[in-house]
mmCIF file of N, CA and C in Angstrom:
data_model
loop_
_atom_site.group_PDB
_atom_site.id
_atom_site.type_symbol
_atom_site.label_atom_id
_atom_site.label_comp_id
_atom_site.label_asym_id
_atom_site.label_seq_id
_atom_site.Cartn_x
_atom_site.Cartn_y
_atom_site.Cartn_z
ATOM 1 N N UNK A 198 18.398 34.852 -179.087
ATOM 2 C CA UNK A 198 18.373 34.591 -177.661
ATOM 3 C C UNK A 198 19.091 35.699 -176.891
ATOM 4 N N UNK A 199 20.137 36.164 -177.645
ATOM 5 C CA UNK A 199 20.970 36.979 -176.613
ATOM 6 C C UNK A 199 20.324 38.689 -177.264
ATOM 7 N N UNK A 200 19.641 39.182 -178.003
ATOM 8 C CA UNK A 200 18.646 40.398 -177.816
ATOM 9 C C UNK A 200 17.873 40.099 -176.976
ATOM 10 N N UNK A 201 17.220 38.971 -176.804
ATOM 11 C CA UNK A 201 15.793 38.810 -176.081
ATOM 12 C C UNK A 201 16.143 39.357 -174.255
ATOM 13 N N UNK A 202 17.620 38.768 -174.072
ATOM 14 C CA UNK A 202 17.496 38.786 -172.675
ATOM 15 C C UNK A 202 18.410 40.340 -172.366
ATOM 16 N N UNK A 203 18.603 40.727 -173.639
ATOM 17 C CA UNK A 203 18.843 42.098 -173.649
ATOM 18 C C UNK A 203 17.790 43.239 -173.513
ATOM 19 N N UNK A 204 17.044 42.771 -174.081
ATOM 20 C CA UNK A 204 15.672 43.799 -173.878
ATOM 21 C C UNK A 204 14.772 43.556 -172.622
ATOM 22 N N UNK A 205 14.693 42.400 -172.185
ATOM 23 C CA UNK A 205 14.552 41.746 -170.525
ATOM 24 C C UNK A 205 14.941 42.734 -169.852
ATOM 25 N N UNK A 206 16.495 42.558 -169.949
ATOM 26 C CA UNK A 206 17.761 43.448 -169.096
ATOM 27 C C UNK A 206 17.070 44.524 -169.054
ATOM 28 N N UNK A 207 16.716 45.569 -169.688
ATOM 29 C CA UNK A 207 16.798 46.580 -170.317
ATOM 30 C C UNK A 207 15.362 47.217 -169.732
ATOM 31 N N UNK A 208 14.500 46.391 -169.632
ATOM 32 C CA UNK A 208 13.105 46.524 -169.535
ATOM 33 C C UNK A 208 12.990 46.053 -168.346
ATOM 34 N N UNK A 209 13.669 45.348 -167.345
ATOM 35 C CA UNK A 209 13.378 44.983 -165.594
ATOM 36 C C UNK A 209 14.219 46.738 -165.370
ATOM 37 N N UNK A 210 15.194 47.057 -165.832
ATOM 38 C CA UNK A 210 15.950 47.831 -165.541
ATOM 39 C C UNK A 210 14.694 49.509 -165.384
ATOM 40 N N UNK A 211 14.356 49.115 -166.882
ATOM 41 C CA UNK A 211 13.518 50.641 -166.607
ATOM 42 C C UNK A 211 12.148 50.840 -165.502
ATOM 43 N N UNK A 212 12.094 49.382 -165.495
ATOM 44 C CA UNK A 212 11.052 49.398 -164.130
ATOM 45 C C UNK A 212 11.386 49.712 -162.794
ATOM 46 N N UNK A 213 12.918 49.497 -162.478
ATOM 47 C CA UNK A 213 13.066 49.419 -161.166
ATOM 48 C C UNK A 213 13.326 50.808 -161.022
ATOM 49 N N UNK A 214 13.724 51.683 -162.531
ATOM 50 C CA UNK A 214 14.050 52.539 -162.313
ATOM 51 C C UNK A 214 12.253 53.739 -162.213
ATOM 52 N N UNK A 215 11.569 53.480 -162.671
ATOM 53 C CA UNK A 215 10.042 53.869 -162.632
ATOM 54 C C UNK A 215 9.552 53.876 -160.989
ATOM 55 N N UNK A 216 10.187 52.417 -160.360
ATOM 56 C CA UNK A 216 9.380 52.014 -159.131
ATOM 57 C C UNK A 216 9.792 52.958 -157.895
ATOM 58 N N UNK A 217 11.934 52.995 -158.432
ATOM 59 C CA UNK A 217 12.305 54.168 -157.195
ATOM 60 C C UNK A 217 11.541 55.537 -156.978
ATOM 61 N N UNK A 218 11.723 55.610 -155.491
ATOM 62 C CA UNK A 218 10.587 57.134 -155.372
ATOM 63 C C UNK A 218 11.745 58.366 -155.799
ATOM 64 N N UNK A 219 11.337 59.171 -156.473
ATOM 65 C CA UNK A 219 12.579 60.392 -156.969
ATOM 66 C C UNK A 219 12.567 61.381 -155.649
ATOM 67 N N UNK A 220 14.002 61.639 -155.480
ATOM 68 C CA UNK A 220 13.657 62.887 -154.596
ATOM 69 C C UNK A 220 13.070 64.188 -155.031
ATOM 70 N N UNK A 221 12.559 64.899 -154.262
ATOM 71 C CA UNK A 221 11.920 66.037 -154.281
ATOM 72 C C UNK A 221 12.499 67.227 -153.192
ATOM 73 N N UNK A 222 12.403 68.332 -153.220
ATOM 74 C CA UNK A 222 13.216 69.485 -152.852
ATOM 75 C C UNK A 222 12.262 70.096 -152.212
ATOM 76 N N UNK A 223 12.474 70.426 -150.939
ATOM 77 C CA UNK A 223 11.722 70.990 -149.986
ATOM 78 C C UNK A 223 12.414 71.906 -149.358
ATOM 79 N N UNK A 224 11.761 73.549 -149.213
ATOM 80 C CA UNK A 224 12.220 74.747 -149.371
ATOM 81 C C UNK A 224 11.169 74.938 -148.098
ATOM 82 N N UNK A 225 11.587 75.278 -146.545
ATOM 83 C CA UNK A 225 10.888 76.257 -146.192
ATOM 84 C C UNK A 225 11.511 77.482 -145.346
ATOM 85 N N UNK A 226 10.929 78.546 -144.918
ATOM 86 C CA UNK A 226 11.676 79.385 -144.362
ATOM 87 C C UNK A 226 10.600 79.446 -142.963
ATOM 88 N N UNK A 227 11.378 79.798 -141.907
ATOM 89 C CA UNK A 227 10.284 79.539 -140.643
ATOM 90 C C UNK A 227 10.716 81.320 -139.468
ATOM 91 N N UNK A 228 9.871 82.017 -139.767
ATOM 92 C CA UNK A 228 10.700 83.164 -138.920
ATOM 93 C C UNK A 228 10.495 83.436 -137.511
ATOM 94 N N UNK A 229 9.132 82.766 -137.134
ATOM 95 C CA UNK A 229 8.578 82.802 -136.016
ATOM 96 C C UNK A 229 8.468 81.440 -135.017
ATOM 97 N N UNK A 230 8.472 81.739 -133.768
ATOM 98 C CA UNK A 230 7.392 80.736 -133.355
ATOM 99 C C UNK A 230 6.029 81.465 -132.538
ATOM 100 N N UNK A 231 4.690 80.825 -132.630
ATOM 101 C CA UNK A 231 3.571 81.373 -132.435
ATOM 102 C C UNK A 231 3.766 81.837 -131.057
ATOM 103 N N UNK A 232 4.130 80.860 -130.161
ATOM 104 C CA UNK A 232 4.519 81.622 -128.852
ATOM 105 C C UNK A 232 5.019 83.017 -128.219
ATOM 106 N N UNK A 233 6.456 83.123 -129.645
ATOM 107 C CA UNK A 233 6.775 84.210 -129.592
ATOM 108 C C UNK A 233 6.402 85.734 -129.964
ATOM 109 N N UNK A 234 5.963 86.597 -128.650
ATOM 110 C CA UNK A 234 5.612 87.825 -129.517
ATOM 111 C C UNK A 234 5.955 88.912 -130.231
ATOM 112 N N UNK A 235 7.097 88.637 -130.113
ATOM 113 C CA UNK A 235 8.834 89.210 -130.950
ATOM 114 C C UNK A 235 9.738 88.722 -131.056
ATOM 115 N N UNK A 236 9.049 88.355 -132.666
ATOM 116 C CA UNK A 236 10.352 86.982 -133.143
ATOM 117 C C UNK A 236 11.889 87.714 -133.258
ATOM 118 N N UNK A 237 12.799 86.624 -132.736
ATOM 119 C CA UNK A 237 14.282 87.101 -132.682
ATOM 120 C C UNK A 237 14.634 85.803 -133.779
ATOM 121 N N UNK A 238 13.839 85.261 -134.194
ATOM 122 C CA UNK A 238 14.716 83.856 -134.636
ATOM 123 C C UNK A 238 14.469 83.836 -136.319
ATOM 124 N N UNK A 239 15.387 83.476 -137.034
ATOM 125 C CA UNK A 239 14.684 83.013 -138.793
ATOM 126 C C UNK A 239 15.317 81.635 -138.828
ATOM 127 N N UNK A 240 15.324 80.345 -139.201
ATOM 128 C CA UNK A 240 15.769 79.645 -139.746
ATOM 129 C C UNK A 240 14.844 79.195 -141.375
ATOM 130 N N UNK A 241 16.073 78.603 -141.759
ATOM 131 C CA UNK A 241 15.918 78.105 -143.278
ATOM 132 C C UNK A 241 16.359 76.782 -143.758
ATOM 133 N N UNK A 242 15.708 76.043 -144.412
ATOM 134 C CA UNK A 242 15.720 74.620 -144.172
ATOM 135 C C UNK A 242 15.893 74.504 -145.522
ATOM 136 N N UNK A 243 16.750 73.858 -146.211
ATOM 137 C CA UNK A 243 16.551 73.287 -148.074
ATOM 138 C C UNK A 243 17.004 71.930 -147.476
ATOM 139 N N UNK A 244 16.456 71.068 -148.778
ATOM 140 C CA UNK A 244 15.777 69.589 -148.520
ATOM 141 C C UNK A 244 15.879 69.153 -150.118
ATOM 142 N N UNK A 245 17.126 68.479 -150.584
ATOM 143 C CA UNK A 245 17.402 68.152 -151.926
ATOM 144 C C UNK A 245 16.692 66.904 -152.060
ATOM 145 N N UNK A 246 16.687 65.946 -151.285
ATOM 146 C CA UNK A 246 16.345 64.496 -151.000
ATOM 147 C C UNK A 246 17.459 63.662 -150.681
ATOM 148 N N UNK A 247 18.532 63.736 -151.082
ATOM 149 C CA UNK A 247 19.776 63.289 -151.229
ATOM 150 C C UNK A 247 20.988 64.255 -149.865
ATOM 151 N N UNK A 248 20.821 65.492 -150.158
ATOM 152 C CA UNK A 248 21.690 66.347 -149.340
ATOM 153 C C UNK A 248 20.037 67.376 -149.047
ATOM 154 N N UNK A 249 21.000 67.776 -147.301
ATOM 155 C CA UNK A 249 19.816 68.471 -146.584
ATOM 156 C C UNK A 249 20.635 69.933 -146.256
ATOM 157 N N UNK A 250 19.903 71.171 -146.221
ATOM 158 C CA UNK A 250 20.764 72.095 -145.797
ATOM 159 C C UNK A 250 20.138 73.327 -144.768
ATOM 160 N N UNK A 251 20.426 73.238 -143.390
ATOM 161 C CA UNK A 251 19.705 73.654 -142.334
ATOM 162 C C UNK A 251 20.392 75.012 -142.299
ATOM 163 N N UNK A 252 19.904 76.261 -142.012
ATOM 164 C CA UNK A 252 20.787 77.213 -141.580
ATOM 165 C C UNK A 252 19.651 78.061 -140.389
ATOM 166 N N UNK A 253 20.310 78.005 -139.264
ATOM 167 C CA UNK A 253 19.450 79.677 -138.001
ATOM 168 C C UNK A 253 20.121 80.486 -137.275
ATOM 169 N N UNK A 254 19.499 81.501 -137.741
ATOM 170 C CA UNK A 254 19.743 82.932 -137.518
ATOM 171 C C UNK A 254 19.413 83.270 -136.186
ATOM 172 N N UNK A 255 19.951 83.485 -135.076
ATOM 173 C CA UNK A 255 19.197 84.376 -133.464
ATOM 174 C C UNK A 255 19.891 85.526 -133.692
ATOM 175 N N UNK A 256 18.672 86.314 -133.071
ATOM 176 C CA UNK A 256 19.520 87.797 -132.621
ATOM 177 C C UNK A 256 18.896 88.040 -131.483
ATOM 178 N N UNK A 257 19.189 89.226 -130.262
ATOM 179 C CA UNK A 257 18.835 89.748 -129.386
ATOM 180 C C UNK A 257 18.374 90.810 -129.571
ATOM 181 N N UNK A 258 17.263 91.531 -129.053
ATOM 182 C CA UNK A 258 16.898 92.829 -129.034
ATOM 183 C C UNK A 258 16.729 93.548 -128.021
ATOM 184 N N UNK A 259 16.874 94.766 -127.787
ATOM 185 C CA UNK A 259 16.685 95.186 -126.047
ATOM 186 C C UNK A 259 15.403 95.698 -125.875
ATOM 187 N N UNK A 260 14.552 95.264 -125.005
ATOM 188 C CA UNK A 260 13.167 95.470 -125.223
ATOM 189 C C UNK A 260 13.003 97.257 -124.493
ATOM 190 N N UNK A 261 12.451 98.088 -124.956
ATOM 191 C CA UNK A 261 11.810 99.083 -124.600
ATOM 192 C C UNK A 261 10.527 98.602 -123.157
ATOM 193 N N UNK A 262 11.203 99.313 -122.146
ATOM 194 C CA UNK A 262 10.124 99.226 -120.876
ATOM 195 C C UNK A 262 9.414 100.132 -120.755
#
C-alpha cells in the first residue's frame, strides 16, 4: 500500500511537472526604427523566462547640411 501511493506520488508529480510550460530565452537586438533615416539608437533585449534583461544605447550625431 505504501509503494503504491508512492509511485502515485511520484507519477502525479512527473505530470505536473510535463504540464508546466518551460521557459524559453528570447534574444533580440533592435538597431533601428523604420521611421528613422539615421538610426542613433541600438537596444538589446535578453528574455530568460524567469529573469528579463533590457539594455539602450542613444547617441547623437551632428548632421552634415
Amino acid at each position: 500500500m505504501r509503494n503504491r501511493k508512492l509511485v502515485l506520488a511520484v507519477a502525479g508529480l512527473a505530470l505536473v511537472t510535463l504540464a508546466v510550460r518551460h521557459p524559453t530565452a528570447d534574444f533580440r537586438l533592435i538597431t533601428h526604427d523604420n521611421s528613422d533615416p539615421s538610426p542613433h539608437r541600438m537596444q538589446a533585449v535578453v528574455d530568460f523566462g524567469l529573469v528579463g534583461v533590457s539594455v539602450l544605447y542613444t547617441w547623437t550625431v551632428n548632421r552634415l547640411r
